[in-house]
mmCIF file of C-alpha atoms in Angstrom:
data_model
loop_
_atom_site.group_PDB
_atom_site.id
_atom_site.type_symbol
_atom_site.label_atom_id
_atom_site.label_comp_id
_atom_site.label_asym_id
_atom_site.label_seq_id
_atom_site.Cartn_x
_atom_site.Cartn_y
_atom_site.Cartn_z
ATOM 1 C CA UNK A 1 194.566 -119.395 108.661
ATOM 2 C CA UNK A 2 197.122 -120.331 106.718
ATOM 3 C CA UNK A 3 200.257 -123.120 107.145
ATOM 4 C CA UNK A 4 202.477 -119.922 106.263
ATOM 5 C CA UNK A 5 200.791 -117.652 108.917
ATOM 6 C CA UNK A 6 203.731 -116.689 111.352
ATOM 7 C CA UNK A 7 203.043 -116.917 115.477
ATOM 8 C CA UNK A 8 203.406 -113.754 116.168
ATOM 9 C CA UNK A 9 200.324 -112.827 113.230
ATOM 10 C CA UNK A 10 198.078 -115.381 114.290
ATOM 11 C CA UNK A 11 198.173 -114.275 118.086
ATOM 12 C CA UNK A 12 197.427 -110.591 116.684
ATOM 13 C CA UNK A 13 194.841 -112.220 114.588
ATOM 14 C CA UNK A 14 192.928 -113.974 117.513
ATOM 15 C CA UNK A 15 193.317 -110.828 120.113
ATOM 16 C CA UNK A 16 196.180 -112.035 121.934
ATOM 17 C CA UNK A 17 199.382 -109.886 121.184
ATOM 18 C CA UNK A 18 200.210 -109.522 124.933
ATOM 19 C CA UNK A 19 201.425 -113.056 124.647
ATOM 20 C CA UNK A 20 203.557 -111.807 121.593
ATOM 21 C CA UNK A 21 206.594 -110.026 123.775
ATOM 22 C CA UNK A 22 207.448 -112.676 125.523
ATOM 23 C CA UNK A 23 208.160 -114.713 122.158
ATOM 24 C CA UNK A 24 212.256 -113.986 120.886
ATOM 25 C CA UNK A 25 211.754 -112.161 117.015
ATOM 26 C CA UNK A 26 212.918 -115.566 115.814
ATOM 27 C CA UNK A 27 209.925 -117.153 118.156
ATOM 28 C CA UNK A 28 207.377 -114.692 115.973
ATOM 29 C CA UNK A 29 208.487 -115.634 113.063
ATOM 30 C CA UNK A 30 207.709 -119.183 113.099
ATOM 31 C CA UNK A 31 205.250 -120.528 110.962
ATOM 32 C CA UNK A 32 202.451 -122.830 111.254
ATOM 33 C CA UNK A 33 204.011 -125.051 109.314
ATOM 34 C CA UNK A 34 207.659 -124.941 110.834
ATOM 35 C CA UNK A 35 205.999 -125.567 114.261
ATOM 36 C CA UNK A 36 203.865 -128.370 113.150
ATOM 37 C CA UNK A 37 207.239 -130.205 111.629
ATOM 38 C CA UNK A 38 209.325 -129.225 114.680
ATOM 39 C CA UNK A 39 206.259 -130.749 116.830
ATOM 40 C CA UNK A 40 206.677 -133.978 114.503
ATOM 41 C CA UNK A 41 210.351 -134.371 114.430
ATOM 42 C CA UNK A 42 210.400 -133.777 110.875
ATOM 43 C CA UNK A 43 212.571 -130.401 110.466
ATOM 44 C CA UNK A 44 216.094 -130.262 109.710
ATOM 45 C CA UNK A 45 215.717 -126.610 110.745
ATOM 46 C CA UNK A 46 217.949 -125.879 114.098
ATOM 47 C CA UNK A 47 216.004 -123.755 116.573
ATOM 48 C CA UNK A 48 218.154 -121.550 118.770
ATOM 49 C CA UNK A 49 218.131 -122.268 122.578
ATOM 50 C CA UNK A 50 217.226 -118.755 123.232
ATOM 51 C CA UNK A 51 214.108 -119.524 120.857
ATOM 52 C CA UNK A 52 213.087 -122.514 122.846
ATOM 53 C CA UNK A 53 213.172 -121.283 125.762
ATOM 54 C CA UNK A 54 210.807 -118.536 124.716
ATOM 55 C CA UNK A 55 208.672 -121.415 123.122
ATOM 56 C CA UNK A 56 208.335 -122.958 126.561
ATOM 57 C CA UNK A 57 207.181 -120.247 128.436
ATOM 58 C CA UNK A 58 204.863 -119.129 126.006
ATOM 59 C CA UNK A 59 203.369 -122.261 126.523
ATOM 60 C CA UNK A 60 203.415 -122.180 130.156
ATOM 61 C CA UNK A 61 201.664 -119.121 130.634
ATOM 62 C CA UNK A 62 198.944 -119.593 127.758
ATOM 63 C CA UNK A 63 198.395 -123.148 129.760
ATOM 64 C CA UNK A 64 198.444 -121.252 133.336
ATOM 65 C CA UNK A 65 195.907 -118.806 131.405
ATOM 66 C CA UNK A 66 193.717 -121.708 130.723
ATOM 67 C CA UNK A 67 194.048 -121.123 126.649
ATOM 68 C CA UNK A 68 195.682 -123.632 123.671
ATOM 69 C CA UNK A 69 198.879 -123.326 123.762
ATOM 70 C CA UNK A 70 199.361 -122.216 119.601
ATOM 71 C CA UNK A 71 196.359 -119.906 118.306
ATOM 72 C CA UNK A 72 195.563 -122.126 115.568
ATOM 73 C CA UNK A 73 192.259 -123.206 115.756
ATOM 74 C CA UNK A 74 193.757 -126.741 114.043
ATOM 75 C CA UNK A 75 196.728 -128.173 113.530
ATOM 76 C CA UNK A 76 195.240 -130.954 111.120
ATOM 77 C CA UNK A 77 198.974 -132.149 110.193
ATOM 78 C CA UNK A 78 200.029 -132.649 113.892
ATOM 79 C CA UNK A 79 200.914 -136.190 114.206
ATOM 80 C CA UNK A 80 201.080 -138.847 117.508
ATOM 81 C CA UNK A 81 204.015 -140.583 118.345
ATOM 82 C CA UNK A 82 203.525 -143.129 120.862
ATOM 83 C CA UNK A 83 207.296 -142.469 121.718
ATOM 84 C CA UNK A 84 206.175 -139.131 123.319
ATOM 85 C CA UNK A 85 203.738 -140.610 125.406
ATOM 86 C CA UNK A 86 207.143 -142.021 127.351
ATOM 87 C CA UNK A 87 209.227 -138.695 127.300
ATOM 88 C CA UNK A 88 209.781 -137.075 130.488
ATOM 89 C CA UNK A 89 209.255 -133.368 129.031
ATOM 90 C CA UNK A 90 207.566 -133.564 126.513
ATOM 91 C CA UNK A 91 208.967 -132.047 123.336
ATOM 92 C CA UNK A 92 210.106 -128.681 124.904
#
């Protein structure tokens, strides 16, 4: 697995395309590496609502399937920010 593997390849890659239609095209093509910046506020990239929205209930229903919510086995570059820990929402 690489930092330029896309979403939508990875969840092919681990069995789990279902998951994949429910992602917007934009959604699929994100990378490892785009989602690991977005996750650390460290992207200058704007994501489209549409594309966040698809990002949150991907999330939702991997969680309320009891599986991670990205199909990376790490994300080794995924940083803490003790200003999360006090955000209502979380990031999405």
């Amino acid at each position: 697995m690489k930092d330029s593997e896309t979403l939508k390849d990875a969840l092919t890659r681990i069995g789990d395309a279902k998951y994949v239609k429910h992602l917007t095209p934009d959604a699929q093509q994100l990378t490892k590496a785009q989602i690991t910046d977005f996750m650390n506020s460290k992207t200058d990239q704007e994501f489209k609502p549409e594309t966040i929205s698809s990002l949150r209930k991907f999330a939702k229903m991997r969680m309320k399937d009891g599986k991670s919510i990205f199909p990376y086995e790490k994300m080794e570059k995924l940083k803490h920010n003790e200003s999360d820990d006090h955000m209502g929402g979380g990031t999405w």
